[in-house]
C-alpha positions as protocol buffer text, in pm:
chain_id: "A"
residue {
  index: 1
  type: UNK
  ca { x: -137 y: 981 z: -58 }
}
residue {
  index: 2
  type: UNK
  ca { x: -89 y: 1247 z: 217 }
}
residue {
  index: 3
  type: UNK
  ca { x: -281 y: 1295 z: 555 }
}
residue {
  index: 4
  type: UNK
  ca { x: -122 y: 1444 z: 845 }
}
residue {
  index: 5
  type: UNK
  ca { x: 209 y: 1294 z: 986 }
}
residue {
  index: 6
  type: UNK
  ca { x: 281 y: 1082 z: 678 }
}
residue {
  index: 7
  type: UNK
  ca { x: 327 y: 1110 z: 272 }
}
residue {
  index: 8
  type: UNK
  ca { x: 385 y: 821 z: 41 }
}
residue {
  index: 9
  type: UNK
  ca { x: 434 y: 877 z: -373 }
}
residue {
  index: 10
  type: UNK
  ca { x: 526 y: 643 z: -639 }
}
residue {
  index: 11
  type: UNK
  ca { x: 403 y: 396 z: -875 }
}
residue {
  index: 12
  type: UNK
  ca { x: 148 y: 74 z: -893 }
}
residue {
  index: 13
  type: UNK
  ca { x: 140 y: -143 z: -1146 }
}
residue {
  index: 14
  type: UNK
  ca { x: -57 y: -518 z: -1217 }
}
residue {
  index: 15
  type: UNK
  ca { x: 190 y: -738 z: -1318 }
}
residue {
  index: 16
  type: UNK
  ca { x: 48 y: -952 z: -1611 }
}
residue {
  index: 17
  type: UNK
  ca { x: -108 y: -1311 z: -1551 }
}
residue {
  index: 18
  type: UNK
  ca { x: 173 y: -1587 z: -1529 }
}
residue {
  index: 19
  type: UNK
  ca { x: 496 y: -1296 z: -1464 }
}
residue {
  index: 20
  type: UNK
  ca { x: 601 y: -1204 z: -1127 }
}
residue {
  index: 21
  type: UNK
  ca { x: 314 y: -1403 z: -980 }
}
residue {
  index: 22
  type: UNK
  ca { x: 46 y: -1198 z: -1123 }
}
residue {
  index: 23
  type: UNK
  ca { x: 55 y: -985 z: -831 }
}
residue {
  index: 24
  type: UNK
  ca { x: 1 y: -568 z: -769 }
}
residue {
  index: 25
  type: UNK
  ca { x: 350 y: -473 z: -770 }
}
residue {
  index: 26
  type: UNK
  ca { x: 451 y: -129 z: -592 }
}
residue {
  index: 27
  type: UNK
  ca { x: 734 y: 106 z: -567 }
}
residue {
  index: 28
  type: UNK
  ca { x: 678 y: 384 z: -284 }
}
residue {
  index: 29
  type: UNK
  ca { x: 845 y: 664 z: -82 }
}
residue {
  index: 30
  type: UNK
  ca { x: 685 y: 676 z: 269 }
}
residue {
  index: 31
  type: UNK
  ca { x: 781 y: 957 z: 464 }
}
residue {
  index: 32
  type: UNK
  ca { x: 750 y: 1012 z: 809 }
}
residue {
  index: 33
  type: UNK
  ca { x: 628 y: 1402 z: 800 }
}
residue {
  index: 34
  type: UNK
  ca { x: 590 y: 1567 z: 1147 }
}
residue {
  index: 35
  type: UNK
  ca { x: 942 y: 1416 z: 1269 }
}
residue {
  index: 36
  type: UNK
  ca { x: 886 y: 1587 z: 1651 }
}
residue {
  index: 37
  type: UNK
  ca { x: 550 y: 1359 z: 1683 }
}
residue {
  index: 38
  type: UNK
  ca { x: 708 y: 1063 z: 1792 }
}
residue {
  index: 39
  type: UNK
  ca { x: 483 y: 866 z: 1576 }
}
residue {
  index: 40
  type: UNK
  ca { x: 576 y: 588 z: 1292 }
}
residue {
  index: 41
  type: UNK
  ca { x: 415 y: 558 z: 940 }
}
residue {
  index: 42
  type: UNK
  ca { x: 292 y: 298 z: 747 }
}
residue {
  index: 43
  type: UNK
  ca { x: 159 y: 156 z: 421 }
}
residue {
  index: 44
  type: UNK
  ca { x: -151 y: -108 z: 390 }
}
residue {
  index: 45
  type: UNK
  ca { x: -226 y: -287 z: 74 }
}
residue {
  index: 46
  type: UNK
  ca { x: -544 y: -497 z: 18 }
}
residue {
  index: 47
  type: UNK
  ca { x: -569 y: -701 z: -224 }
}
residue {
  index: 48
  type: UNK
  ca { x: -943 y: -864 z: -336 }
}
residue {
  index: 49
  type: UNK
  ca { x: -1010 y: -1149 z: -112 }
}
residue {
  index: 50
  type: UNK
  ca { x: -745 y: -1071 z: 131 }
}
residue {
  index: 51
  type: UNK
  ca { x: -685 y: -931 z: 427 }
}
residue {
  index: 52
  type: UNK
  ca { x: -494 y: -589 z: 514 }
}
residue {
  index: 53
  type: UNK
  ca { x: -101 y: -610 z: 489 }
}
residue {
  index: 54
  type: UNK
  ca { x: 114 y: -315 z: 661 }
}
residue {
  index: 55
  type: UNK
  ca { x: 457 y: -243 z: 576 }
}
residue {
  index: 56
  type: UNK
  ca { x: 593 y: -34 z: 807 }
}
residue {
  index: 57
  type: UNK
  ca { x: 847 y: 283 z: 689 }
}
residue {
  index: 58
  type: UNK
  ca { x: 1133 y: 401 z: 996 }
}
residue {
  index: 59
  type: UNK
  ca { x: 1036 y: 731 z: 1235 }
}
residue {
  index: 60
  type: UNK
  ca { x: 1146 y: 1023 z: 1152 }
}
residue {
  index: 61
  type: UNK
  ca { x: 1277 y: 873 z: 778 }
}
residue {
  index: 62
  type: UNK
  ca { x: 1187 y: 840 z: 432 }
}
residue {
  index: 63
  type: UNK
  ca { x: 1210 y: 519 z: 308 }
}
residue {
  index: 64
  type: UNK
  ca { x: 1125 y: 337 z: -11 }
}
residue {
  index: 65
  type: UNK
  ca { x: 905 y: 52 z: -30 }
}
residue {
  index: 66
  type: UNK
  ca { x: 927 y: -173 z: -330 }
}
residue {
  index: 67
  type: UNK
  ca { x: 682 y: -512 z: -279 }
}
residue {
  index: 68
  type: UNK
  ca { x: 465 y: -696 z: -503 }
}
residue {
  index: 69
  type: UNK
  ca { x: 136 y: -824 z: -320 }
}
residue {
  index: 70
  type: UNK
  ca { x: 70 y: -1178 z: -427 }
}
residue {
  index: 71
  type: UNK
  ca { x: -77 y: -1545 z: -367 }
}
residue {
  index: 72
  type: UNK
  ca { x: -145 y: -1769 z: -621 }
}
residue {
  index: 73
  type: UNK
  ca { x: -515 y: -1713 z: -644 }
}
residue {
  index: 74
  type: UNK
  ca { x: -450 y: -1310 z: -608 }
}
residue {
  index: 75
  type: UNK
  ca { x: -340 y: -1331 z: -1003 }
}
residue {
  index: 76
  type: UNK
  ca { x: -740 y: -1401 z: -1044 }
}
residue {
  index: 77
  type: UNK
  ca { x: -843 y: -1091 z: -880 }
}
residue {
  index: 78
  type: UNK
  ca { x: -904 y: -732 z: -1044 }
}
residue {
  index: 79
  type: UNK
  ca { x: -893 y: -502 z: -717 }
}
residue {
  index: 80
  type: UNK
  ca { x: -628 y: -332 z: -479 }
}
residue {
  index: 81
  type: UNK
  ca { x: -633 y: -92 z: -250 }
}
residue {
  index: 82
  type: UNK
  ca { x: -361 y: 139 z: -87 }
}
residue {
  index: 83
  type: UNK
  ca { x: -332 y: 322 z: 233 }
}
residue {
  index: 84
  type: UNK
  ca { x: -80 y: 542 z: 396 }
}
residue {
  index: 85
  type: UNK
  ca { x: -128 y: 572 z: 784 }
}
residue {
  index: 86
  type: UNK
  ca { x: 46 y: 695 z: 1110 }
}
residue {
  index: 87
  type: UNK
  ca { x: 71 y: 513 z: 1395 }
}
residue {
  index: 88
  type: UNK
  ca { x: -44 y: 695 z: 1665 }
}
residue {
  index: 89
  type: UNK
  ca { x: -24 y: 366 z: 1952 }
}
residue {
  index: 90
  type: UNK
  ca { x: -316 y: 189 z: 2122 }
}
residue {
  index: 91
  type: UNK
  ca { x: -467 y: 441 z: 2319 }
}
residue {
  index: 92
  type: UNK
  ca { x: -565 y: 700 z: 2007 }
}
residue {
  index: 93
  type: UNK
  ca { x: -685 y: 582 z: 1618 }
}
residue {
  index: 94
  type: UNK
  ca { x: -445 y: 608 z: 1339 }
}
residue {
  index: 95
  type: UNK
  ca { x: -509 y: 904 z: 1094 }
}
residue {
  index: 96
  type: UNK
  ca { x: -503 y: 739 z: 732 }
}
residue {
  index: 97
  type: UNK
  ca { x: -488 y: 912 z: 376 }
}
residue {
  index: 98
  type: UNK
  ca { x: -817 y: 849 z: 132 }
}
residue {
  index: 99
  type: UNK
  ca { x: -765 y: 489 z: 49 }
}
residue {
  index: 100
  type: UNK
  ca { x: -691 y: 445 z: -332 }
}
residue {
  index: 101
  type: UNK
  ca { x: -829 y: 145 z: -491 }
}
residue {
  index: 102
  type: UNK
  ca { x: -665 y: 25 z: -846 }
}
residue {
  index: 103
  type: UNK
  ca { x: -805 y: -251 z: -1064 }
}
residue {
  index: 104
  type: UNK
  ca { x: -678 y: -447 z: -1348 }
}
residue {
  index: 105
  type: UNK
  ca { x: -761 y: -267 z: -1611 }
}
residue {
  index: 106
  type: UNK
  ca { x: -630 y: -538 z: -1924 }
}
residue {
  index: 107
  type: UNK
  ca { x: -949 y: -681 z: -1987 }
}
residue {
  index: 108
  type: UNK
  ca { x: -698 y: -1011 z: -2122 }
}
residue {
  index: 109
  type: UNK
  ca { x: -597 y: -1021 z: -1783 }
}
residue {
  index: 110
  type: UNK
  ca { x: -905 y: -1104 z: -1606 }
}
């Protein structure tokens, strides 16, 4: 996921029904890109049925992320999506990448 000011790479997996809470697990880089903008990244997830949660990376760093996105009913759900942002403060909009959406793709784990 890349848009201007930020990157993120890495890897998304569904855990399996009943392990690590069934939940979208994640390991990420997010990297601050235009260091001289003053601005901070960060990294939504959504999973189905749930509001947005942002984890936010450091300015002017790379750092790695490594979450799993859970609840107990979220190891009933089939959809995710993933979005990396910068924060550009309260007076202009963030600029995200293309949100990615992932879904559980074991039909014996839905």
């Amino acid at each position: 996921m890349t848009t201007r000011g930020v990157q993120a790479t890495g890897k998304y997996t569904w855990e399996p029904r009943g392990h690590n809470h069934g939940g979208f697990h994640f390991d990420v880089t997010l990297k601050d890109d235009e260091v001289a903008d003053g601005h901070n990244v960060y990294l939504e997830s959504k999973v189905q049925g749930y509001s947005w949660s942002r984890l936010y990376g450091v300015q002017r760093k790379t750092v790695k992320l490594k979450k799993v996105v859970y609840d107990g009913a979220a190891q009933y759900t089939d959809d995710v999506w993933l979005r990396a942002c910068r924060d550009r403060g309260s007076l202009r909009p963030d600029n995200c990448a293309d949100t990615l959406h992932y879904e559980r793709s074991d039909p014996r784990q839905r």
